[in-house]
Each structure stands twice: as structure tokens, then as C-alpha cells.
Coordinates of C-alpha atoms and ligand atoms in Angstrom, one line a residue:
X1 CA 101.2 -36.3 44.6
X2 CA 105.0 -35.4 45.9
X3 CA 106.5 -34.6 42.3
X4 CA 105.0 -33.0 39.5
X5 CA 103.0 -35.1 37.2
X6 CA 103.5 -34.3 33.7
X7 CA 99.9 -33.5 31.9
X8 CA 100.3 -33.6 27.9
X9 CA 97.6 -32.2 26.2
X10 CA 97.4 -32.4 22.4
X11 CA 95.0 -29.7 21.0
X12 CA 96.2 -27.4 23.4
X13 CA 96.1 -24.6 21.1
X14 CA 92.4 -25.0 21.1
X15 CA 89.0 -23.9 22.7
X16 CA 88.8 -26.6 25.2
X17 CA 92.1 -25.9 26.5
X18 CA 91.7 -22.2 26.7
X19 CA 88.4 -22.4 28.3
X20 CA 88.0 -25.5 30.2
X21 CA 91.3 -27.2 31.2
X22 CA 93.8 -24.0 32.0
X23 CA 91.7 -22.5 34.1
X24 CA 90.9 -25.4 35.8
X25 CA 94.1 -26.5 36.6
X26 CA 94.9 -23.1 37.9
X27 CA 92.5 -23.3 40.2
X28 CA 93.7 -26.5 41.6
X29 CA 96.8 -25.1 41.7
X30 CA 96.9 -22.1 43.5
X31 CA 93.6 -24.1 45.6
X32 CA 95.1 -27.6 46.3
X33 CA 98.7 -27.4 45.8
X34 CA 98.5 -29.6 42.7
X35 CA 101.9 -30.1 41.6
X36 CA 101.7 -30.1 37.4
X37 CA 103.9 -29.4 34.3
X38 CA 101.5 -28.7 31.3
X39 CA 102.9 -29.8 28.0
X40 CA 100.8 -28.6 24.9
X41 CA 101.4 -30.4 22.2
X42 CA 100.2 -29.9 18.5
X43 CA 100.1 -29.2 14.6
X44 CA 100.6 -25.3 15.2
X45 CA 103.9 -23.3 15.4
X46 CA 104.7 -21.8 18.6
X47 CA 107.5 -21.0 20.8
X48 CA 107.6 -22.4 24.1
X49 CA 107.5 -18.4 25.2
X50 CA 103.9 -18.1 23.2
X51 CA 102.2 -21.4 24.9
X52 CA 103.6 -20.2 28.5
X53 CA 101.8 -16.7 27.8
X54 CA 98.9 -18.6 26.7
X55 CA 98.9 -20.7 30.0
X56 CA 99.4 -17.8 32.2
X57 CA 96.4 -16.0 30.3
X58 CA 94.0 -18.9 30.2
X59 CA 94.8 -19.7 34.1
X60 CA 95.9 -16.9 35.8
X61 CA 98.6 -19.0 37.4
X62 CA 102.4 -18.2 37.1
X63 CA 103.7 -21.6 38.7
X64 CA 101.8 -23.4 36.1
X65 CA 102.3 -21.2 33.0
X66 CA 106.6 -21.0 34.3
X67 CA 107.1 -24.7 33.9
X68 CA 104.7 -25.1 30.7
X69 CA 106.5 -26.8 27.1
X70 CA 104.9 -26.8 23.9
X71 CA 105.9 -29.5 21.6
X72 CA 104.9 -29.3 17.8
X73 CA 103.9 -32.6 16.1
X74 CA 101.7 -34.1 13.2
X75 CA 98.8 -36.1 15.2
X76 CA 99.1 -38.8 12.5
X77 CA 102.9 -39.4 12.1
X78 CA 104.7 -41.2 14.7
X79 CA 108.3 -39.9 14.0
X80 CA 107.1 -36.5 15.5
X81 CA 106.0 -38.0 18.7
X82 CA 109.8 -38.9 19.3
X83 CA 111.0 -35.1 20.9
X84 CA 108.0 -35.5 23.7
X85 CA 109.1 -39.1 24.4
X86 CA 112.5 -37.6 25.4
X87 CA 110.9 -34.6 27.7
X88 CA 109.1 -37.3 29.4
X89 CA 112.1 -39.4 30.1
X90 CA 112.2 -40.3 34.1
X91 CA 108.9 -38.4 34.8
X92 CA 106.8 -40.1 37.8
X93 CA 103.1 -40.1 36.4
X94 CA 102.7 -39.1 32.5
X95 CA 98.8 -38.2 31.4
X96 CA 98.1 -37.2 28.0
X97 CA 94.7 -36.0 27.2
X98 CA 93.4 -35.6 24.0
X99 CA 91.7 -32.4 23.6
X100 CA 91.2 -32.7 20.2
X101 CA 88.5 -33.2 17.2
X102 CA 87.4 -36.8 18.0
X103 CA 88.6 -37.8 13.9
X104 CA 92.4 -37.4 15.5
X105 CA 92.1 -39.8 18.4
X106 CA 92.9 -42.7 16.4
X107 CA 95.6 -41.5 15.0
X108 CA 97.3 -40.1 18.0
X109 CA 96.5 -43.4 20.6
X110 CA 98.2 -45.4 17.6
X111 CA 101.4 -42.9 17.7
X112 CA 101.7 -42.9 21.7
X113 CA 101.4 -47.2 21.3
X114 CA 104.0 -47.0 18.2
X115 CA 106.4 -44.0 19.5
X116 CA 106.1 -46.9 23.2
X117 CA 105.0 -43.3 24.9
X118 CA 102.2 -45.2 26.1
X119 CA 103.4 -48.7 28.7
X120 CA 100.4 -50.9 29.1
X121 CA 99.5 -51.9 32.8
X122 CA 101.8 -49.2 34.1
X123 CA 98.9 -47.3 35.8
X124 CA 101.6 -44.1 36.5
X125 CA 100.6 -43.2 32.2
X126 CA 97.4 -42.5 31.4
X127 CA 95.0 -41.5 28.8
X128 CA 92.0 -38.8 29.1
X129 CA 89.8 -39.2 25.7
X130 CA 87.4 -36.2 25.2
X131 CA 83.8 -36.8 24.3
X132 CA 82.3 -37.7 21.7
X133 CA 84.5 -40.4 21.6
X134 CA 84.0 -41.8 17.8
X135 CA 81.9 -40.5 14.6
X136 CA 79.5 -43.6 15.1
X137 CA 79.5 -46.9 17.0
X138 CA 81.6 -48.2 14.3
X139 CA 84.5 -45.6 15.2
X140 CA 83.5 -45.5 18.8
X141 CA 84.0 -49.7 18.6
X142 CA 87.2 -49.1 16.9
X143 CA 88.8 -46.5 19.0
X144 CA 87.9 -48.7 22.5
X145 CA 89.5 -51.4 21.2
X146 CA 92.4 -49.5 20.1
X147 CA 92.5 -48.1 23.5
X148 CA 92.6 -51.6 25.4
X149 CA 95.7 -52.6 23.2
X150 CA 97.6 -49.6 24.4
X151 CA 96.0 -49.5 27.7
X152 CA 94.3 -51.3 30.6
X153 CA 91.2 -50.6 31.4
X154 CA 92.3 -48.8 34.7
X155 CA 94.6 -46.0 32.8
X156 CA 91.9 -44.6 30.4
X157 CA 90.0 -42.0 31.5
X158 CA 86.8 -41.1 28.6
X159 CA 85.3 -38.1 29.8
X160 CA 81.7 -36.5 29.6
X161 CA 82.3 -33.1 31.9
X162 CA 78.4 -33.4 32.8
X163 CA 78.7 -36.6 34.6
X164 CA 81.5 -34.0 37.0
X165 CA 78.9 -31.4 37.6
X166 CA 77.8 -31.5 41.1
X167 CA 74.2 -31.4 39.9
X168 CA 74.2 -33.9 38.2
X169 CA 75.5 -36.2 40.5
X170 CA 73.2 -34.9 42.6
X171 CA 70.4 -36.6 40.6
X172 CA 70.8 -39.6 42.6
X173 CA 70.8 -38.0 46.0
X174 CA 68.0 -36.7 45.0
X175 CA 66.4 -40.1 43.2
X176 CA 67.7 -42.6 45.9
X177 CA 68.2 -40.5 48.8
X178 CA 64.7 -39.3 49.2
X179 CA 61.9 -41.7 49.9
X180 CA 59.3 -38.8 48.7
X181 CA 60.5 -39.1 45.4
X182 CA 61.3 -42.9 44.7
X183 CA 57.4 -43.9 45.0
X184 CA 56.5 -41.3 42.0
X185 CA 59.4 -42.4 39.9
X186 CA 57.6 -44.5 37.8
X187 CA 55.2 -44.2 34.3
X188 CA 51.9 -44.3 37.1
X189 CA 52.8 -41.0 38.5
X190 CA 54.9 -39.1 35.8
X191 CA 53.1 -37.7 32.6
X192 CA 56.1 -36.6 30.5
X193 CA 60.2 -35.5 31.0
X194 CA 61.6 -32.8 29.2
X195 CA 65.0 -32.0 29.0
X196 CA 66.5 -28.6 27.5
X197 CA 70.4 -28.0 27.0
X198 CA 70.3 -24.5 25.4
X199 CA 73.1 -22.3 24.9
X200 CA 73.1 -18.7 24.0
X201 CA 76.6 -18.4 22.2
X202 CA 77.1 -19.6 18.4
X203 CA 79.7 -22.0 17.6
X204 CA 82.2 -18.7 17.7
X205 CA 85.5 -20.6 16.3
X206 CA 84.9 -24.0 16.5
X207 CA 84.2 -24.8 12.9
X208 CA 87.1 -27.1 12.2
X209 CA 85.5 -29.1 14.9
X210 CA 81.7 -28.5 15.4
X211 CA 81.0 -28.7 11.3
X212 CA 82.0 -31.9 11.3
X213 CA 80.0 -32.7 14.5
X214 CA 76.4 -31.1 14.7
X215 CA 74.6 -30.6 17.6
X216 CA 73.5 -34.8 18.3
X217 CA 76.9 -35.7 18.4
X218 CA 78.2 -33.0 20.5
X219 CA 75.7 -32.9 22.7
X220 CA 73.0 -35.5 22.8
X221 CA 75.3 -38.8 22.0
X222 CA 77.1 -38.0 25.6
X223 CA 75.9 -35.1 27.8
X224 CA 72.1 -35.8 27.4
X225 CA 71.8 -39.5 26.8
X226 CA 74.4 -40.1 30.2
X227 CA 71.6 -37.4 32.3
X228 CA 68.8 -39.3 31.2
X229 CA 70.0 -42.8 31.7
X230 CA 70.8 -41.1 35.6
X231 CA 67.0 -39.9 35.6
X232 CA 65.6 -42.9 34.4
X233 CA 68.0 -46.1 35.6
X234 CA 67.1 -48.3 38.2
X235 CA 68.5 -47.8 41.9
X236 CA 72.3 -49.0 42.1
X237 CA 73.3 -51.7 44.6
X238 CA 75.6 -49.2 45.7
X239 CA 77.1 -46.1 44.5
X240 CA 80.5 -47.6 43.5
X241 CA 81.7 -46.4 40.2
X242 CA 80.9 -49.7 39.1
X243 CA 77.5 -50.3 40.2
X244 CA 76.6 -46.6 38.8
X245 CA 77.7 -48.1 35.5
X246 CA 76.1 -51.3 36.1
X247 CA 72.7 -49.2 36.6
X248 CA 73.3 -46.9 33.2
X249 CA 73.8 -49.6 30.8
X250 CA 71.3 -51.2 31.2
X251 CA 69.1 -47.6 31.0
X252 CA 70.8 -47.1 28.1
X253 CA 69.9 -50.5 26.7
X254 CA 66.3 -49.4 27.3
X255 CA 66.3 -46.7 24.9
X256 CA 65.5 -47.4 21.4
X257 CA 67.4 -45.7 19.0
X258 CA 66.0 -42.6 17.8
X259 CA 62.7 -42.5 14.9
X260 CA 64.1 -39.6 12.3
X261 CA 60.2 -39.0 12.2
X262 CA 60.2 -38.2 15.9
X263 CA 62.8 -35.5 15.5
X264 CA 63.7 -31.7 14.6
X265 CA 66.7 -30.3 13.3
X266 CA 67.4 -26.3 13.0
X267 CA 70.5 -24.7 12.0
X268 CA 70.7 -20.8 13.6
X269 CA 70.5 -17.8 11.4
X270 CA 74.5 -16.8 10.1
X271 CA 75.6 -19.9 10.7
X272 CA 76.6 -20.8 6.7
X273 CA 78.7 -17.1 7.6
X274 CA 80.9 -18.5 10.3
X275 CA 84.3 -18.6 9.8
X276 CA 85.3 -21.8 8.5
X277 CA 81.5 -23.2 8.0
X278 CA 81.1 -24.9 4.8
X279 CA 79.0 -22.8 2.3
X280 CA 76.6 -25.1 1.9
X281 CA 76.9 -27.0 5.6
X282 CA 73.7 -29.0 6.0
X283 CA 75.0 -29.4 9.7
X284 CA 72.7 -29.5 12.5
X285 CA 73.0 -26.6 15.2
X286 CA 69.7 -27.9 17.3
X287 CA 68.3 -30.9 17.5
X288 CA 65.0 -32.0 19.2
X289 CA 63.8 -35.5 19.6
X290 CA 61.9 -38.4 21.5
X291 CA 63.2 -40.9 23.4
X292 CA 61.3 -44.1 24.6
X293 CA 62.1 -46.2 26.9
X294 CA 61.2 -49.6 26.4
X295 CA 60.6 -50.8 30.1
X296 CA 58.5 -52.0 32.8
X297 CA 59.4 -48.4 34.5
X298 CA 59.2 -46.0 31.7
X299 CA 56.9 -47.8 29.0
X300 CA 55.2 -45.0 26.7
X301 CA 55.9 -41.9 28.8
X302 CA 56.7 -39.2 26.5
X303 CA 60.1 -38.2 26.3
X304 CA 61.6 -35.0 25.0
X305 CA 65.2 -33.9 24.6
X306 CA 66.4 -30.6 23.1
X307 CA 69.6 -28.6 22.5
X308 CA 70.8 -26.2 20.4
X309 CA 73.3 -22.9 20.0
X310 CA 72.6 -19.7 19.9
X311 CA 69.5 -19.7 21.8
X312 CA 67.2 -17.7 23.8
X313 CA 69.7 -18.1 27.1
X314 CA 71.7 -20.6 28.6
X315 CA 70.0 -23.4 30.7
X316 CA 70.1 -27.3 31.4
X317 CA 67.4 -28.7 33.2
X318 CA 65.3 -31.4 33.4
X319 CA 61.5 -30.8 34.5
X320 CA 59.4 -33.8 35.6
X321 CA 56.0 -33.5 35.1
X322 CA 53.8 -35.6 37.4
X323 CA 50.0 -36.7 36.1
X324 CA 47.6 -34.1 36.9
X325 CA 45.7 -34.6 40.7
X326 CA 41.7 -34.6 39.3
X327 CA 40.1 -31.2 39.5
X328 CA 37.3 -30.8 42.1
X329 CA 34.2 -28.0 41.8
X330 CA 34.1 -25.4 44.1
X331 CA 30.4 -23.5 43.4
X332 CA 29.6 -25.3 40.6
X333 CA 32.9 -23.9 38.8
X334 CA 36.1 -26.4 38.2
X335 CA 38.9 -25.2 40.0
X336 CA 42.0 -24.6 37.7
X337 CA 44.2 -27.5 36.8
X338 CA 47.9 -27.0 38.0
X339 CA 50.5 -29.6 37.0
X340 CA 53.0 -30.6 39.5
X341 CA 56.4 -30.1 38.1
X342 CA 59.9 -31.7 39.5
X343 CA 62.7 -29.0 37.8
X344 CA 66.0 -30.2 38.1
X345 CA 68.4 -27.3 37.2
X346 CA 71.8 -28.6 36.2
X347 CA 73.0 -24.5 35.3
X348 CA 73.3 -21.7 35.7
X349 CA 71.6 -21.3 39.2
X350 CA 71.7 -24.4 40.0
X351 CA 68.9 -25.9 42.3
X352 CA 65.9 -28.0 42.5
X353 CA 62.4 -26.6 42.7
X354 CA 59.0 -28.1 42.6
X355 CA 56.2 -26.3 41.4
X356 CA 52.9 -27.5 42.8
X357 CA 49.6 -25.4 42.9
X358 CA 48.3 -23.9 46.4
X359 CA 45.3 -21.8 47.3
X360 CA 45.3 -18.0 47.1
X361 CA 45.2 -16.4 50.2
X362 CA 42.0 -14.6 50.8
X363 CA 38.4 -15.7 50.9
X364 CA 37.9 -17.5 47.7
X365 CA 39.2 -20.7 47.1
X366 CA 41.3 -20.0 44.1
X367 CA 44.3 -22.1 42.9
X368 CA 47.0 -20.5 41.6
X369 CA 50.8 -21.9 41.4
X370 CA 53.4 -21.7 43.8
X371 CA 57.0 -22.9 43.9
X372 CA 59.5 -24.2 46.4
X373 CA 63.3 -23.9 45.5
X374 CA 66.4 -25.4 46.7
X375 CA 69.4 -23.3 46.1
X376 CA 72.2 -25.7 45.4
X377 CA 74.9 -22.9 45.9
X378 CA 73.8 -22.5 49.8
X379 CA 74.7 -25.7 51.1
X380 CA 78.5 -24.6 51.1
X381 CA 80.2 -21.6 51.7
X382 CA 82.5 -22.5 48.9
X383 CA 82.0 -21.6 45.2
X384 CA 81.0 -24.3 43.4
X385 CA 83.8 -26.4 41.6
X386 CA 83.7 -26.0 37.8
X387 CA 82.9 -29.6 36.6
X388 CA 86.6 -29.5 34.6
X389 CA 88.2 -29.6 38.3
X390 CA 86.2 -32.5 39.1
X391 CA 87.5 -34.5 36.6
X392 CA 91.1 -33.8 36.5
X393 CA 91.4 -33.9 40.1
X394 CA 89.7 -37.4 39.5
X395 CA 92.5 -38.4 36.7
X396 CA 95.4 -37.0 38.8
X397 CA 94.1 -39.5 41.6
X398 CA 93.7 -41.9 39.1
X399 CA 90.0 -42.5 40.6
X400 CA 87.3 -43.4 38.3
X401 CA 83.7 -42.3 39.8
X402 CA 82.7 -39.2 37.3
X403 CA 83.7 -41.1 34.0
X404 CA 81.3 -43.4 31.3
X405 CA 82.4 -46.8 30.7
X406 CA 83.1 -48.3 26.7
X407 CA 80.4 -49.9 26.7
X408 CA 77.6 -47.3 27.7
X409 CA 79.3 -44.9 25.0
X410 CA 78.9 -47.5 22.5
X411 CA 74.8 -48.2 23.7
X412 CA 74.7 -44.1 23.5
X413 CA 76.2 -44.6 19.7
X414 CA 73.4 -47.0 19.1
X415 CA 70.6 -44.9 19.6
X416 CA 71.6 -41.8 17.6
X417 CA 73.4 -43.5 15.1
X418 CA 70.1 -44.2 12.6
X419 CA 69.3 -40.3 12.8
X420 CA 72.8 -39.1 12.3
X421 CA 72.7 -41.1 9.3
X422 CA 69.5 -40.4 8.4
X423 CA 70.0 -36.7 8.4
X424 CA 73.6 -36.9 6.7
X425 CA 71.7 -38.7 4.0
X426 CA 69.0 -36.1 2.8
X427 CA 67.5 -33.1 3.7
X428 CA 68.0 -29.8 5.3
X429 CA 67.9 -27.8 8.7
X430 CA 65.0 -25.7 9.0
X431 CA 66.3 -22.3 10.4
X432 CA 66.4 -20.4 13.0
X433 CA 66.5 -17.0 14.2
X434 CA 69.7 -16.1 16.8
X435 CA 68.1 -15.5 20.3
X436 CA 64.8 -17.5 19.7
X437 CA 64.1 -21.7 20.7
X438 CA 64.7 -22.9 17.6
X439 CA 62.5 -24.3 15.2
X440 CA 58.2 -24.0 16.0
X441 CA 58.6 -27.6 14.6
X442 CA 60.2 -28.8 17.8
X443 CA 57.0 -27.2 19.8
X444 CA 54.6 -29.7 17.2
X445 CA 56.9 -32.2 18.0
X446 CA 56.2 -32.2 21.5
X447 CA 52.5 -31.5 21.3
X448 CA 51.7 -33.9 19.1
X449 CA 53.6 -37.0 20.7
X450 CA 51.4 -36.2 24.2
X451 CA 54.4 -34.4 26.1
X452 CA 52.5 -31.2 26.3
X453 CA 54.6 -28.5 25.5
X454 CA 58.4 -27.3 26.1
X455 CA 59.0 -25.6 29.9
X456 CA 61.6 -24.3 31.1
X457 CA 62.0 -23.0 34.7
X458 CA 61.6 -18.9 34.9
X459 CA 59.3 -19.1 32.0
X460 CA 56.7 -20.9 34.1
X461 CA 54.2 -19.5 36.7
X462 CA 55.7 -20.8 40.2
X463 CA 58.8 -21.8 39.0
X464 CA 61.9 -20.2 40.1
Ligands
NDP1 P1 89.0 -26.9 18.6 O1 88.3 -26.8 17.2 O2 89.3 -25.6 19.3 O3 90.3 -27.8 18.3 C1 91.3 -28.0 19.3 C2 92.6 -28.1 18.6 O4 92.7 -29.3 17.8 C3 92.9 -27.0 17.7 O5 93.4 -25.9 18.3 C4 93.9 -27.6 16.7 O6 95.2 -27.6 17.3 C5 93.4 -29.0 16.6 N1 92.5 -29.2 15.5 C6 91.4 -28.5 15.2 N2 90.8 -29.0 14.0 C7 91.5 -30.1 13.7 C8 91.4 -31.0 12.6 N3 90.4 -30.9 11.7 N4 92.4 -31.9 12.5 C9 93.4 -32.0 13.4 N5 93.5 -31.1 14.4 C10 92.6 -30.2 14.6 O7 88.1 -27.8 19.5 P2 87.7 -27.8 21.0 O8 88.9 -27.4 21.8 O9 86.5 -27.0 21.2 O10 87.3 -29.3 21.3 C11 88.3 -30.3 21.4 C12 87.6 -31.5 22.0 O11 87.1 -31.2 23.3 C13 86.4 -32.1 21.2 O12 86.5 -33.5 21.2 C14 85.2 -31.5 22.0 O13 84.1 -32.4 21.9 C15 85.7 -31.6 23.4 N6 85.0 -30.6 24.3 C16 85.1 -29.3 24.0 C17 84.5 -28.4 24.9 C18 84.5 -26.9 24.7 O14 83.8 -26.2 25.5 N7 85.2 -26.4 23.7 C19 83.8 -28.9 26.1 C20 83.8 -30.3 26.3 C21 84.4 -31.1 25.4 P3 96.5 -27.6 16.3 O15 96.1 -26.9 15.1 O16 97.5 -26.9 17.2 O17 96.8 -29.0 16.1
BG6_2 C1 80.9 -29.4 25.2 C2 80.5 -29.1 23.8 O1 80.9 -30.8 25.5 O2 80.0 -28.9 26.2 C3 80.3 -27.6 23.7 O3 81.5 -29.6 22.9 C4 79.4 -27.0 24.7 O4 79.8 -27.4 22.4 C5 79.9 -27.4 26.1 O5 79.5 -25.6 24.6 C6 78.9 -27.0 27.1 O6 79.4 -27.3 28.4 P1 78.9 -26.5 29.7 O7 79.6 -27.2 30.8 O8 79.3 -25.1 29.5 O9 77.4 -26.7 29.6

């Protein structure tokens, strides 16, 4: 892109920004030559002296912070939209991204489409909505069609950030790339799947937004649901964006919605203590759950999903365990059982390994069990991109591949939706302590619906 594209992001004053987006750009920046003015636009007073500092802090890059605006506005009243629609008189490409709490995205889309910021079928403006996109399905339906009055389909750009992490694309390499793992892919050879996103940080100052969220609908409605639906959908005719799509919907279409008797919720220790969390904040801060998929493929394997703050450590994986191989005697003793496990590890340390069981060296024939690890990082020289570069190299190209469809995030509505409102409706959070796995319930959970019990790679003997 010749001239600078003009990237508009409302909640700029915020976490994401700070964290996820500055730095990103910067990188592609000072690494691609991206050619960007960053306009943060929002409810807060600043100068456009503070916001440049900001920038320069958040991504170390003078060229970008130099250029930087900030435009103060009221999300919800249109009048106030009217001083960006001037600064972005004449520019060449125009993306606003909403980096704010999903309750604002309504109310901002409707300003940009009655302030005429946004121009329908002019594919030079565009719009990045950040996940979860909606409350419910009923918001989620709302705000998509919303969306397709302002925009076509082409200039809207909903983002999940895990879909733009290389491992997890690399979940269908892996899948469909492989023939040693497509035959065992299947409820004949695999006994259970178990997937952990843990993080070891609290909800630090996130209230306004995560308070009103909880841990299913930050985390489970999008970042887990669009994993699973790429560890469990049927091969894609091709790997086209659209195909890819194709493939997850109906995945997703598989999954029944969540049984509130099926799942645990935990709120961490000091969480009623952060600032800005109600007093009495029955919010969720871990959640645990079965999933079952109701297809030829995948009928009654046990399936386990789990995330939560404030945990032991930070890890996302997936592990696959296969049915066990029968045990044979060896002097009329049974040689120890050792499950074969598939561990996907989306981060940190990103890799594959498979933990099988192998015989001791020596004169006995013991078992005992043994890993083999992929290192993601050494296939390139380079450090791996951060997924937030993925995806807004992907917008500023206007190319689609790394971003959920309307209609899969509706489907993903439909299946948490009855627990959401289950647990708004009654009840309480068991607790937690800071730095443990949350709730023992979640370990009963597992053991009593036949997955076994929670692993996570590091933990486990021959695992990496
Ligand atoms: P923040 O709580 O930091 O909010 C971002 C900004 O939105 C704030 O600085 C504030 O800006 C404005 N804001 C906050 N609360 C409200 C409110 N109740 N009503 C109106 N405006 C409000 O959230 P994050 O930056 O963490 O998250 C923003 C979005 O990004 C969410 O949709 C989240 O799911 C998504 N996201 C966040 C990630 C992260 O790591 N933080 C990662 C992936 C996605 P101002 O006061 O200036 O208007
Ligand atoms: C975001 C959530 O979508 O993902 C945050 O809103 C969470 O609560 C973050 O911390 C985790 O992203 P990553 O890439 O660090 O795993």
C-alpha cells in the first residue's frame, strides 16, 4: 500500500490497544514498511501529545507514534463522530476497528452509517469488530445484520486472534496434511479430547469490560469453540477461506449446546477485590464443560474444555488421547498400560508432541513412557509473528483467510447461550485459590463423564 491508510481505533485508550494492536503495528512498521496513521478515538480526555506518547510507548515506533491523532467522542452519539469524518476527508483506505466492550459496537456501527463515515460497497473503508461479537445470539444476530446495512460482506473483518496464531492454523497441516493422523481421527481410535486455555494473570484492569463478560464469553463462545470446530470438522475441499468456513459450520452445527449439569464454574480468590468488580459479582472467572458432538465422526467421545484466570501457568493445548493398545503379560505380570497422547500446544512453546509408551532399556521388558516433540519455533529462523500481526496485515490487504464468518459466530452463540443464561439466572462460583486449576469440581467433572482426568503437557510423564 503506496499511501498511508488511516487505521481508526475506538477504545484506544484501552488494554487491547496497549497490548495487542500498538505493538503489533510497530512491528509491521519498522518490519514491513507498513505505511499507517493511527487515530485513537474515544470517551476519554486526551491531548493529541498524550495518545502520541502512548503510541510511542506501546510500540516502540516513532514513525507511527509522530503521525498518531486522538479524537474524543461519545460511542453512542453521532454528532461527535462529525470532527473524525473531517480528518478523514480524501484519505485512500479508512479502517476503523472497534476495540471496545462488545455492548458499544452497536452503537458506534450505527454512528459511522448515520455520521456517512462508513460508504457501503466501497471496499477502500472497512470495519474490524473484536470478539465476542454480541452478549447472546440475539445481540450477535442484531449486530450482523446491522453490519451488512453499513457494509458488504467483503469490508468487515470479525476477528478471533486465535484463528491468526500459526498453531492453530497449523491444526490442519497437521489434520489433513498427514496421512498418519487422518485414519485415527475418528471416535474408533480416540478415547477423549481435552482442551485447557489457562492463564496465570487476573483480570488486572479489565473490569469495566470482563465483569460484564465472564470467562464463557470471553473465551469459550470464540477462541475455544473456533479450535475445536478445526480439531473436529470434516476435511475442507480446499483450503480457501471459504471452504475453511464451509468445513466449521457445519462442526459447529454438530455441537449441542452446552448441559449446565455438565459444567463448572469458579471465580479466583480476590476477585470481588478488583478494582471496579462489583461487590457482589456472581461472574464467572473459569469455566469447565462438556461438549458433544452429535456426529457420525465424533458420537459420544468425551469432550472437555476448560479456561480460567489466574491459574497455575499459562498454557493452550489440546491433548488427544487415543484408546488404550490391550496390555499383554510378560511372566505372568501385565505390563503397564500407557495411553497414547496427541498434544497440540498452541502457547507458550509452541509444538506438537506425541507421547506413546516404549520399553526401558535394559534386560527386562518394562514399559515406561516416552515422548517425541516437534518444536514449532525451529522451522524458521524468524521469531514467530504475534497472532495480532497476522490479522492486521490480513485487514490492511483486505484478505480474509484468518477471520470467522456471521454465521459460525452465531452457531458458537447457540451452544453457550443456555449456560450463560443458566448461570446468570441462579447460583454462585465456587472459588478458587490464585495459582491453583481451579475448582476440584472440574476434576469430577471430567472423571465422571468417562474423559479420565485433566492433562496437561509438562505435568505428564513423556510429555514435553
Ligand atoms: P478495556 O476494558 O481496556 O476497554 C477498552 C476501552 O473501551 C477503554 O479504554 C474505554 O475507552 C472503553 N470502555 C471501557 N469500558 C467501557 C464501557 N463500559 N462503555 C463504553 N466504553 C468503555 O477492554 P480491552 O481493551 O481489554 O478489550 C476491548 C475489546 O477487545 C473487547 O471486545 C475484548 O474482548 C477484545 N479483546 C481484548 C484482548 C485483550 O488482551 N485485552 C484480546 C483479544 C480481544 P474510553 O474510556 O476512552 O472510551
Ligand atoms: C482475549 C481475551 O480474547 O484473549 C483475554 O479477551 C485473554 O481475556 C486473551 O487474556 C488471551 O490471548 P492470548 O493470545 O494471550 O492467549
Amino acid at each position: 500500500m503506496a499511501e498511508a491508510a488511516d487505521l481508526v481505533i475506538f477504545g484506544a485508550s484501552g488494554d487491547l490497544a496497549r497490548r495487542k494492536i500498538l505493538p503489533s503495528l510497530g512491528r509491521l512498521v519498522s518490519r514491513d514498511g507498513v505505511s499507517v496513521r493511527v487515530i485513537g478515538a474515544g470517551r476519554s480526555q486526551k491531548s493529541t501529545a498524550d495518545f502520541r506518547e502512548m503510541v510511542k510507548e506501546a510500540s516502540t515506533n516513532q514513525r507511527l507514534s509522530a503521525t498518531a491523532e486522538w479524537v474524543q467522542l461519545d460511542y453512542a452519539e453521532p454528532s461527535t463522530f462529525a470532527p473524525l469524518k473531517e480528518m478523514l476527508t480524501g484519505s485512500p483506505c479508512v479502517i476503523f476497528y472497534l476495540a471496545t466492550p462488545p455492548e458499544t459496537f452497536s452503537e458506534i456501527v450505527s454512528c459511522l452509517a448515520v455520521g456517512e463515515l462508513s460508504t457501503k460497497a466501497d471496499a477502500s473503508r472497512r470495519v474490524v469488530v473484536e470478539k465476542p461479537l454480541g452478549h447472546d445470539l440475539a445481540s450477535a444476530h442484531k449486530l450482523n445484520r446491522q453490519l451488512a446495512e453499513a457494509f458488504e460482506e467483503e469490508q468487515i473483518f470479525r476477528i478471533d486472534h486465535y484463528l491468526a496464531k500459526d498453531t492453530v492454523q497449523n491444526v490442519m497441516a497437521l489434520r489433513f496434511s498427514n496421512s498418519l493422523f487422518e485414519p485415527v481421527w475418528n471416535r474408533t481410535l480416540i478415547e477423549t479430547i481435552l482442551i485447557t486455555v489457562a492463564e496465570e494473570e487476573g483480570i488486572g484492569k479489565r473490569a469495566g469490560y470482563y465483569d460484564e463478560t465472564g470467562a464463557v464469553r470471553d473465551i469459550i463462545q470464540n477462541h475455544v469453540l473456533q479450535l475445536l470446530a478445526l480439531i473436529t470438522m470434516e476435511p475442507p475441499t480446499t483450503f480457501d477461506a471459504e471452504y475453511v468456513r464451509r468445513a466449521k459450520r457445519a462442526a459447529l452445527r454438530a455441537m449441542s449446546p452446552i448441559d449446565p449439569a455438565t459444567a463448572v464454574r469458579g471465580q479466583y480468590e480476590g476477585y470481588l477485590e478488583e478494582e471496579g468488580v462489583a461487590a457482589d459479582s456472581r461472574r464467572e472467572t473459569y469455566a469447565a464443560m462438556r461438549v458433544s458432538i452429535d456426529n457420525w465422526r465424533w458420537d459420544g467421545v468425551p469432550i472437555f474444555v476448560r479456561t480460567g484466570k489466574a491459574l497455575t501457568r499459562r498454557v493452550t493445548e489440546v491433548v488427544i488421547r487415543l484408546r488404550d493398545a490391550p496390555t499383554l503379560r510378560i511372566g505372568g505380570r501385565r505390563q503397564r498400560g500407557i495411553p497414547t497422547l496427541i498434544v497440540i500446544r498452541i502457547q507458550p512453546d509452541e509444538g506438537i508432541s506425541i507421547r506413546i509408551g516404549a520399553k526401558r532399556p535394559g534386560t527386562r521388558f518394562e514399559m515406561v513412557p516416552a515422548g517425541m516433540r516437534l518444536d514449532y519455533a525451529r522451522l524458521t529462523k524468524a521469531a514467530l509473528p504475534d497472532a495480532y500481526e497476522n490479522v492486521l496485515s490480513e485487514v490492511l490487504a483486505g484478505g480474509h483467510s484468518a477471520f470467522p464468518g456471521a454465521e459460525e459466530i452465531e452457531l458458537s452463540w447457540e451452544i453457550v447461550d443456555p449456560l450463560v443464561r443458566s448461570w446468570e439466572a441462579e447460583g454462585h462460583p465456587e472459588s478458587y485459590p490464585v495459582g491453583s486449576w481451579g475448582p476440584h469440581a472440574a476434576d469430577d467433572l471430567v472423571a465422571a463423564g468417562g474423559g479420565g482426568r485433566w492433562i496437561v503437557s509438562g505435568d505428564e510423564p513423556g510429555t514435553a
